[in-house]
Short mmCIF file of C-alpha atoms (C1' of nucleotides) in Angstrom, two decimals:
data_model
loop_
_atom_site.label_atom_id
_atom_site.label_comp_id
_atom_site.label_asym_id
_atom_site.label_seq_id
_atom_site.Cartn_x
_atom_site.Cartn_y
_atom_site.Cartn_z
CA UNK A 1 15.21 30.57 12.72
CA UNK A 2 17.02 30.08 16.00
CA UNK A 3 20.34 28.29 15.95
CA UNK A 4 19.28 25.51 18.32
CA UNK A 5 16.16 24.89 16.27
CA UNK A 6 18.17 24.44 13.11
CA UNK A 7 20.61 22.15 14.89
CA UNK A 8 17.84 19.97 16.25
CA UNK A 9 16.14 19.78 12.90
CA UNK A 10 19.35 18.58 11.25
CA UNK A 11 19.97 16.08 13.98
CA UNK A 12 16.48 14.60 13.76
CA UNK A 13 16.76 14.34 10.00
CA UNK A 14 20.08 12.57 10.22
CA UNK A 15 18.98 10.11 12.89
CA UNK A 16 15.68 9.41 11.13
CA UNK A 17 17.49 8.71 7.88
CA UNK A 18 19.74 6.13 9.54
CA UNK A 19 17.04 4.51 11.66
CA UNK A 20 14.48 4.20 8.88
CA UNK A 21 17.12 2.82 6.56
CA UNK A 22 18.20 0.24 9.08
CA UNK A 23 14.90 -0.76 10.67
CA UNK A 24 12.12 0.26 8.33
CA UNK A 25 9.31 2.77 8.37
CA UNK A 26 7.46 1.27 11.32
CA UNK A 27 9.89 2.62 13.89
CA UNK A 28 7.90 4.94 16.19
CA UNK A 29 8.51 8.66 15.94
CA UNK A 30 9.15 8.68 19.69
CA UNK A 31 12.06 6.30 19.11
CA UNK A 32 13.57 8.68 16.56
CA UNK A 33 13.22 11.47 19.11
CA UNK A 34 14.82 9.38 21.85
CA UNK A 35 17.84 8.49 19.72
CA UNK A 36 18.24 12.07 18.57
CA UNK A 37 18.21 13.17 22.21
CA UNK A 38 15.17 15.42 21.82
CA UNK A 39 11.56 15.32 22.96
CA UNK A 40 8.74 14.09 20.79
CA UNK A 41 7.40 17.61 20.65
CA UNK A 42 10.54 18.81 18.92
CA UNK A 43 10.18 16.23 16.17
CA UNK A 44 6.52 16.90 15.58
CA UNK A 45 7.03 20.65 15.46
CA UNK A 46 9.62 20.38 12.69
CA UNK A 47 7.67 17.60 10.98
CA UNK A 48 3.98 17.80 11.93
CA UNK A 49 3.24 14.26 10.79
CA UNK A 50 5.32 11.16 10.32
CA UNK A 51 4.67 11.38 6.61
CA UNK A 52 6.29 14.81 6.53
CA UNK A 53 9.42 13.36 8.09
CA UNK A 54 9.45 10.47 5.63
CA UNK A 55 9.00 12.80 2.70
CA UNK A 56 11.99 14.87 3.77
CA UNK A 57 14.16 11.76 3.84
CA UNK A 58 12.83 9.51 1.13
CA UNK A 59 12.24 12.02 -1.64
CA UNK A 60 15.86 13.08 -1.26
CA UNK A 61 16.98 9.53 -1.93
CA UNK A 62 14.57 9.14 -4.81
CA UNK A 63 15.85 12.29 -6.44
CA UNK A 64 19.33 10.85 -6.42
CA UNK A 65 18.07 7.72 -8.15
CA UNK A 66 16.20 9.75 -10.74
CA UNK A 67 19.33 11.81 -11.39
CA UNK A 68 21.27 8.66 -12.18
CA UNK A 69 18.49 7.52 -14.47
CA UNK A 70 18.54 10.79 -16.42
CA UNK A 71 22.30 10.50 -16.73
CA UNK A 72 21.92 7.01 -18.16
CA UNK A 73 19.20 8.21 -20.52
CA UNK A 74 21.68 10.30 -22.45
CA UNK A 75 24.12 7.46 -22.76
CA UNK A 76 23.48 6.48 -26.34
CA UNK A 77 22.30 2.89 -26.26
CA UNK A 78 18.77 2.74 -24.78
CA UNK A 79 19.09 -0.96 -24.01
CA UNK A 80 22.22 -0.50 -21.95
CA UNK A 81 20.68 2.49 -20.21
CA UNK A 82 17.59 0.52 -19.21
CA UNK A 83 19.42 -2.51 -17.93
CA UNK A 84 21.96 -0.45 -16.06
CA UNK A 85 19.17 1.49 -14.42
CA UNK A 86 17.62 -1.74 -13.18
CA UNK A 87 20.88 -2.54 -11.42
CA UNK A 88 21.25 0.99 -10.09
CA UNK A 89 17.78 1.07 -8.65
CA UNK A 90 18.17 -2.28 -6.95
CA UNK A 91 21.59 -1.44 -5.54
CA UNK A 92 20.53 1.98 -4.29
CA UNK A 93 17.43 0.62 -2.62
CA UNK A 94 18.60 -2.73 -1.28
CA UNK A 95 20.64 -1.25 1.55
CA UNK A 96 17.76 0.95 2.66
CA UNK A 97 14.89 -0.85 4.28
CA UNK A 98 12.80 2.28 4.57
CA UNK A 99 13.17 3.02 0.88
CA UNK A 100 12.27 -0.57 0.04
CA UNK A 101 9.11 -0.33 2.10
CA UNK A 102 8.29 2.99 0.48
CA UNK A 103 8.51 1.41 -2.97
CA UNK A 104 6.39 -1.47 -1.78
CA UNK A 105 3.81 1.08 -0.75
CA UNK A 106 3.83 0.11 2.93
CA UNK A 107 2.87 3.08 5.05
CA UNK A 108 3.99 5.74 2.62
CA UNK A 109 2.27 6.83 -0.55
CA UNK A 110 5.17 7.59 -2.84
CA UNK A 111 3.04 8.60 -5.79
CA UNK A 112 1.16 11.13 -3.68
CA UNK A 113 4.34 12.50 -2.08
CA UNK A 114 6.12 12.92 -5.41
CA UNK A 115 5.07 16.18 -6.90
CA UNK A 116 8.12 17.56 -8.66
CA UNK A 117 9.67 16.37 -11.91
CA UNK A 118 12.77 15.41 -10.02
CA UNK A 119 11.11 12.68 -7.96
CA UNK A 120 9.01 10.84 -10.49
CA UNK A 121 10.70 7.45 -10.52
CA UNK A 122 7.91 5.78 -12.41
CA UNK A 123 8.01 8.45 -15.08
CA UNK A 124 11.69 8.08 -15.75
CA UNK A 125 11.40 4.31 -15.66
CA UNK A 126 8.63 4.51 -18.24
CA UNK A 127 10.81 6.61 -20.52
CA UNK A 128 13.78 4.26 -20.21
CA UNK A 129 11.59 1.23 -20.85
CA UNK A 130 9.88 2.75 -23.88
CA UNK A 131 13.20 3.75 -25.45
CA UNK A 132 14.68 0.31 -24.82
CA UNK A 133 11.66 -1.34 -26.36
CA UNK A 134 11.85 0.91 -29.45
CA UNK A 135 15.47 -0.16 -29.78
CA UNK A 136 14.41 -3.80 -29.59
CA UNK A 137 16.34 -4.44 -26.38
CA UNK A 138 13.31 -5.39 -24.27
CA UNK A 139 10.32 -7.62 -25.06
CA UNK A 140 7.70 -5.32 -26.57
CA UNK A 141 4.79 -6.58 -24.46
CA UNK A 142 6.33 -5.72 -21.09
CA UNK A 143 4.75 -2.85 -19.14
CA UNK A 144 6.16 -0.44 -16.54
CA UNK A 145 4.23 -2.12 -13.74
CA UNK A 146 5.83 -5.44 -14.71
CA UNK A 147 9.29 -3.97 -14.40
CA UNK A 148 8.45 -2.38 -11.08
CA UNK A 149 7.21 -5.72 -9.76
CA UNK A 150 10.36 -7.48 -10.95
CA UNK A 151 12.46 -4.89 -9.16
CA UNK A 152 10.40 -5.51 -6.04
CA UNK A 153 11.24 -9.17 -6.49
CA UNK A 154 14.96 -8.41 -6.52
CA UNK A 155 14.51 -6.33 -3.37
CA UNK A 156 12.52 -9.10 -1.70
CA UNK A 157 15.55 -11.35 -1.99
CA UNK A 158 16.36 -10.62 1.60
CA UNK A 159 16.32 -7.96 4.23
CA UNK A 160 19.50 -6.01 4.57
CA UNK A 161 22.40 -5.47 2.24
CA UNK A 162 24.37 -8.60 3.00
CA UNK A 163 24.49 -10.64 -0.16
CA UNK A 164 25.72 -8.59 -3.10
CA UNK A 165 26.31 -11.70 -5.16
CA UNK A 166 22.70 -12.76 -4.74
CA UNK A 167 21.46 -9.35 -5.83
CA UNK A 168 23.67 -9.50 -8.90
CA UNK A 169 22.34 -12.95 -9.72
CA UNK A 170 18.77 -11.73 -9.38
CA UNK A 171 19.42 -8.83 -11.72
CA UNK A 172 21.04 -11.16 -14.22
CA UNK A 173 18.04 -13.48 -14.16
CA UNK A 174 15.50 -10.69 -14.46
CA UNK A 175 17.44 -8.95 -17.22
CA UNK A 176 17.73 -12.20 -19.16
CA UNK A 177 14.00 -12.68 -18.85
CA UNK A 178 13.23 -9.21 -20.13
CA UNK A 179 15.36 -9.53 -23.26
CA UNK A 180 13.58 -10.45 -26.49
CA UNK A 181 14.32 -13.94 -27.80
CA UNK A 182 17.24 -13.41 -30.22
CA UNK A 183 19.55 -11.30 -28.09
CA UNK A 184 21.25 -13.32 -25.40
CA UNK B 1 -18.59 -30.43 21.45
CA UNK B 2 -21.93 -28.71 21.39
CA UNK B 3 -23.68 -28.30 18.07
CA UNK B 4 -23.81 -24.50 18.22
CA UNK B 5 -20.14 -24.33 19.07
CA UNK B 6 -19.23 -26.40 16.05
CA UNK B 7 -21.50 -24.31 13.85
CA UNK B 8 -19.99 -21.05 15.05
CA UNK B 9 -16.48 -22.37 14.60
CA UNK B 10 -17.21 -23.30 11.00
CA UNK B 11 -18.86 -19.99 10.34
CA UNK B 12 -15.93 -18.01 11.74
CA UNK B 13 -13.49 -20.06 9.71
CA UNK B 14 -15.43 -19.52 6.53
CA UNK B 15 -15.85 -15.78 7.03
CA UNK B 16 -12.23 -15.33 8.07
CA UNK B 17 -11.06 -17.20 4.99
CA UNK B 18 -13.04 -14.90 2.69
CA UNK B 19 -12.23 -11.68 4.49
CA UNK B 20 -8.50 -12.32 4.81
CA UNK B 21 -8.35 -13.38 1.18
CA UNK B 22 -10.12 -10.24 0.04
CA UNK B 23 -8.70 -7.63 2.40
CA UNK B 24 -5.47 -8.98 3.83
CA UNK B 25 -4.25 -10.06 7.22
CA UNK B 26 -4.61 -6.68 8.90
CA UNK B 27 -8.39 -6.91 9.20
CA UNK B 28 -9.22 -6.79 12.93
CA UNK B 29 -10.43 -9.94 14.60
CA UNK B 30 -13.44 -7.98 15.85
CA UNK B 31 -14.40 -7.32 12.24
CA UNK B 32 -14.32 -11.05 11.47
CA UNK B 33 -16.54 -11.60 14.50
CA UNK B 34 -18.95 -8.90 13.40
CA UNK B 35 -19.32 -10.27 9.88
CA UNK B 36 -19.74 -13.80 11.22
CA UNK B 37 -22.50 -12.53 13.49
CA UNK B 38 -20.76 -13.62 16.71
CA UNK B 39 -19.08 -11.85 19.60
CA UNK B 40 -15.34 -11.36 19.81
CA UNK B 41 -15.27 -13.76 22.73
CA UNK B 42 -16.52 -16.58 20.53
CA UNK B 43 -13.74 -16.09 18.03
CA UNK B 44 -11.00 -15.90 20.62
CA UNK B 45 -12.28 -19.00 22.44
CA UNK B 46 -12.06 -21.12 19.30
CA UNK B 47 -8.82 -19.43 18.22
CA UNK B 48 -7.02 -18.00 21.26
CA UNK B 49 -4.79 -15.74 19.18
CA UNK B 50 -5.08 -14.23 15.73
CA UNK B 51 -2.16 -16.36 14.64
CA UNK B 52 -4.12 -19.49 15.53
CA UNK B 53 -6.92 -18.35 13.27
CA UNK B 54 -4.51 -17.56 10.46
CA UNK B 55 -2.82 -20.92 10.82
CA UNK B 56 -6.12 -22.73 10.49
CA UNK B 57 -6.84 -20.95 7.22
CA UNK B 58 -3.49 -20.41 5.60
CA UNK B 59 -1.87 -23.77 6.23
CA UNK B 60 -4.88 -25.38 4.60
CA UNK B 61 -4.25 -23.36 1.44
CA UNK B 62 -0.56 -24.08 1.55
CA UNK B 63 -1.17 -27.80 1.81
CA UNK B 64 -3.18 -27.65 -1.37
CA UNK B 65 -0.30 -25.91 -3.13
CA UNK B 66 2.18 -28.46 -1.83
CA UNK B 67 -0.08 -31.29 -3.03
CA UNK B 68 -0.03 -29.89 -6.53
CA UNK B 69 3.73 -29.60 -6.34
CA UNK B 70 4.13 -33.23 -5.33
CA UNK B 71 1.85 -34.24 -8.18
CA UNK B 72 4.04 -32.31 -10.61
CA UNK B 73 7.16 -33.87 -9.11
CA UNK B 74 6.18 -37.28 -10.42
CA UNK B 75 5.52 -35.96 -13.87
CA UNK B 76 8.63 -37.14 -15.61
CA UNK B 77 10.37 -34.03 -16.87
CA UNK B 78 11.83 -32.06 -13.93
CA UNK B 79 12.09 -28.88 -15.97
CA UNK B 80 8.43 -28.90 -16.91
CA UNK B 81 7.50 -29.74 -13.33
CA UNK B 82 9.45 -26.78 -11.96
CA UNK B 83 8.16 -24.22 -14.41
CA UNK B 84 4.58 -25.41 -14.10
CA UNK B 85 4.87 -25.14 -10.33
CA UNK B 86 5.96 -21.53 -10.61
CA UNK B 87 2.78 -20.80 -12.52
CA UNK B 88 0.66 -22.82 -10.11
CA UNK B 89 2.03 -21.06 -7.06
CA UNK B 90 1.51 -17.62 -8.53
CA UNK B 91 -2.01 -18.39 -9.73
CA UNK B 92 -3.06 -19.96 -6.43
CA UNK B 93 -1.69 -17.09 -4.41
CA UNK B 94 -2.50 -14.09 -6.56
CA UNK B 95 -6.21 -14.16 -5.84
CA UNK B 96 -5.61 -14.37 -2.10
CA UNK B 97 -4.30 -11.23 -0.49
CA UNK B 98 -3.92 -12.89 2.89
CA UNK B 99 -1.83 -15.68 1.43
CA UNK B 100 0.31 -13.17 -0.45
CA UNK B 101 1.00 -11.28 2.76
CA UNK B 102 1.78 -14.52 4.54
CA UNK B 103 4.40 -15.39 1.92
CA UNK B 104 5.81 -11.90 2.19
CA UNK B 105 6.18 -12.51 5.91
CA UNK B 106 3.91 -9.64 6.93
CA UNK B 107 2.31 -10.40 10.26
CA UNK B 108 2.50 -14.15 10.00
CA UNK B 109 5.54 -16.35 10.40
CA UNK B 110 4.93 -19.08 7.86
CA UNK B 111 8.12 -20.96 8.59
CA UNK B 112 7.28 -21.15 12.28
CA UNK B 113 3.67 -22.15 11.64
CA UNK B 114 4.62 -24.91 9.21
CA UNK B 115 5.47 -27.99 11.19
CA UNK B 116 4.18 -30.94 9.17
CA UNK B 117 5.66 -32.37 6.00
CA UNK B 118 2.51 -31.40 4.16
CA UNK B 119 2.98 -27.68 4.59
CA UNK B 120 6.64 -27.15 3.81
CA UNK B 121 6.41 -25.07 0.66
CA UNK B 122 10.05 -24.11 0.71
CA UNK B 123 11.07 -27.76 1.02
CA UNK B 124 9.10 -28.88 -1.98
CA UNK B 125 10.27 -25.86 -3.96
CA UNK B 126 13.85 -26.77 -3.12
CA UNK B 127 13.32 -30.31 -4.38
CA UNK B 128 11.73 -29.16 -7.63
CA UNK B 129 14.48 -26.61 -8.20
CA UNK B 130 17.29 -29.09 -7.50
CA UNK B 131 15.81 -31.67 -9.86
CA UNK B 132 15.31 -29.10 -12.60
CA UNK B 133 18.88 -27.90 -12.20
CA UNK B 134 20.22 -31.48 -12.39
CA UNK B 135 18.26 -31.86 -15.62
CA UNK B 136 19.86 -28.68 -16.95
CA UNK B 137 16.55 -26.85 -17.21
CA UNK B 138 17.43 -24.06 -14.78
CA UNK B 139 20.60 -21.99 -14.41
CA UNK B 140 22.79 -23.90 -11.95
CA UNK B 141 23.70 -20.92 -9.79
CA UNK B 142 20.13 -20.01 -8.82
CA UNK B 143 19.08 -20.61 -5.20
CA UNK B 144 15.71 -21.32 -3.59
CA UNK B 145 15.59 -17.87 -2.03
CA UNK B 146 16.08 -16.36 -5.48
CA UNK B 147 13.09 -18.25 -6.83
CA UNK B 148 10.98 -17.27 -3.86
CA UNK B 149 11.85 -13.62 -4.38
CA UNK B 150 10.98 -13.84 -8.07
CA UNK B 151 7.62 -15.36 -7.18
CA UNK B 152 7.10 -12.47 -4.76
CA UNK B 153 7.81 -10.18 -7.68
CA UNK B 154 5.09 -11.80 -9.77
CA UNK B 155 2.71 -11.42 -6.84
CA UNK B 156 3.69 -7.79 -6.38
CA UNK B 157 2.44 -7.07 -9.90
CA UNK B 158 -0.76 -5.74 -8.40
CA UNK B 159 -3.21 -6.20 -5.61
CA UNK B 160 -6.12 -8.41 -6.45
CA UNK B 161 -6.70 -10.96 -9.15
CA UNK B 162 -7.68 -8.67 -11.98
CA UNK B 163 -5.08 -9.02 -14.68
CA UNK B 164 -4.50 -12.64 -15.63
CA UNK B 165 -2.65 -11.62 -18.78
CA UNK B 166 -0.18 -9.58 -16.75
CA UNK B 167 0.47 -12.48 -14.39
CA UNK B 168 1.08 -14.77 -17.35
CA UNK B 169 3.49 -12.25 -18.85
CA UNK B 170 5.36 -12.00 -15.55
CA UNK B 171 5.71 -15.77 -15.35
CA UNK B 172 6.92 -15.89 -18.92
CA UNK B 173 9.57 -13.27 -18.24
CA UNK B 174 10.74 -14.88 -15.00
CA UNK B 175 10.82 -18.34 -16.53
CA UNK B 176 12.81 -17.08 -19.49
CA UNK B 177 15.29 -15.53 -17.10
CA UNK B 178 15.73 -18.70 -15.12
CA UNK B 179 16.49 -20.90 -18.13
CA UNK B 180 20.15 -21.55 -18.94
CA UNK B 181 21.50 -19.85 -22.04
CA UNK B 182 21.01 -22.43 -24.79
CA UNK B 183 17.38 -23.40 -24.22
CA UNK B 184 15.06 -20.66 -25.36
"C1'" DC C 1 21.98 42.25 31.55
"C1'" DT C 2 17.17 41.88 30.73
"C1'" DA C 3 13.08 41.02 28.41
"C1'" DT C 4 10.60 38.14 25.44
"C1'" DA C 5 9.34 35.27 22.04
"C1'" DA C 6 10.86 31.10 19.95
"C1'" DT C 7 11.81 26.54 21.23
"C1'" DC C 8 11.96 22.60 24.12
"C1'" DG C 9 10.53 18.33 26.73
"C1'" DG C 10 7.54 15.00 27.68
"C1'" DG C 11 3.00 14.11 29.52
"C1'" DA C 12 -1.88 14.02 27.98
"C1'" DT C 13 -5.15 12.61 24.55
"C1'" DG C 14 -7.52 9.81 21.27
"C1'" DG C 15 -7.66 5.93 18.35
"C1'" DT C 16 -6.71 1.05 17.09
"C1'" DC C 17 -6.28 -3.58 18.18
"C1'" DG C 18 -5.57 -8.18 20.52
"C1'" DT C 19 -6.79 -10.67 24.52
"C1'" DC C 20 -9.24 -11.71 28.77
"C1'" DC C 21 -13.14 -12.00 31.72
"C1'" DC C 22 -17.74 -12.50 33.53
"C1'" DG C 23 -22.72 -12.20 33.75
"C1'" DT C 24 -26.13 -14.31 30.74
"C1'" DT C 25 -28.04 -17.63 27.59
"C1'" DT C 26 -28.80 -22.13 25.72
"C1'" DG C 27 -28.13 -26.94 24.09
"C1'" DA C 28 -28.78 -31.52 25.45
"C1'" DG C 29 -28.82 -35.41 28.75
"C1'" DG C 30 -31.60 -37.32 32.46
"C1'" DC D 1 -39.45 -30.53 31.77
"C1'" DC D 2 -35.34 -29.25 34.37
"C1'" DT D 3 -30.80 -28.73 35.27
"C1'" DC D 4 -26.14 -27.18 34.60
"C1'" DA D 5 -22.02 -27.06 32.27
"C1'" DA D 6 -20.70 -25.36 27.94
"C1'" DA D 7 -20.84 -21.59 25.07
"C1'" DC D 8 -22.05 -16.86 24.10
"C1'" DG D 9 -21.67 -11.66 23.73
"C1'" DG D 10 -19.45 -7.74 24.21
"C1'" DG D 11 -17.33 -4.68 27.50
"C1'" DA D 12 -12.85 -4.07 30.13
"C1'" DC D 13 -8.07 -3.90 29.96
"C1'" DG D 14 -3.51 -3.10 28.43
"C1'" DA D 15 -0.18 -2.15 24.79
"C1'" DC D 16 1.24 0.75 21.16
"C1'" DC D 17 1.48 4.90 18.51
"C1'" DA D 18 0.78 9.54 16.27
"C1'" DT D 19 -0.40 14.03 17.44
"C1'" DC D 20 -1.35 18.00 20.44
"C1'" DC D 21 -0.53 21.00 24.19
"C1'" DC D 22 1.52 23.71 27.91
"C1'" DG D 23 4.63 25.04 31.55
"C1'" DA D 24 9.68 25.46 31.68
"C1'" DT D 25 13.79 26.88 29.33
"C1'" DT D 26 16.93 29.39 26.51
"C1'" DA D 27 18.75 32.06 22.54
"C1'" DT D 28 19.15 36.55 21.01
"C1'" DA D 29 18.10 41.51 20.19
"C1'" DG D 30 18.44 45.87 22.37
#
DNA sequence: CTATAATCGGGATGGTCGTCCCGTTTGAGG
DNA sequence: CCTCAAACGGGACGACCATCCCGATTATAG
């Protein structure tokens, strides 16, 4: 691979990561190219479709989240692991509008793009939830899709990363709601 | 107004209501026209922009929700009123994909479209929340935006109206989370 | 330094959609 | 029945965007 090609590829990736995080997935590819100082042809040669570009950026972020989840999994108390993962996932995603939209399923099919074991967020969430429920730390009737939707709720709190206190409050409320009756 | 004009207007309104509810706000105006059996010109004469058409449909639905809220407001117990409104809002909206997208702010600026007192959902929600908090039925630190986001979470549970049990479970969880510590 | 193949830039293409316009049709009053 | 303004249909237009393509450029091996 030629040196300038590699450089351009890196540059596009970096710019795309920032722009999608700040302004969401609907930013035109041509705009990414413009800000990276390259032509649209250069972008679409390295990443034939917009989805390819998104995959390269988003799956990287998701892998980091999954890593943290796996680390929490081996933490001893399944309840603590589950609830801490809720907070981690919300915090990691809140500052990234593109990632939020990806989770919401807007313009990017995460399930289809995730093929490896290292990017299966739903899988790891399912494991954490099941363990926490076995330990009696989460209401037994709650399903993975419920938890995902509640996380989406926390992310819907507002665009951007401004209000950390509000996010914390949301997580507190949701966590309290998920706990079975006795344990408060 | 000529009889055929009135008839066409009604027909477009009816079809648009169904289609947007079933398939969301991104359905092309031309498709509405096609299914109503009229030309695109007819639609855009009665409703110059797509937003005009949406307003005519969505604000009507919102008014109905607000009516129910006002009815609950005069119900005596502010806590009961608030929690029942949560359920009402989710139930009313869940079956209507267009309404869900409108609340999510996708392609339709609800705040801007709402001008009358009869369509201010956020206003009535604020009143219900404040009263419930004064009565000690909701955590005092929760804000209106938090509640809205949690409702969005319930709506994000899945597309369509299929799983009533899941929606009920979501409302239970969210309600439990919103209650202050003592009252379970 | 030169040749050449990889790479680049950005215009062309095709598709979608909202809105506007105009030639044609039709409802309804006289 | 006859007229004509109101209403209709659907094609034209313009905006936006992803993707493809090709003539110009440039990195790198020899």
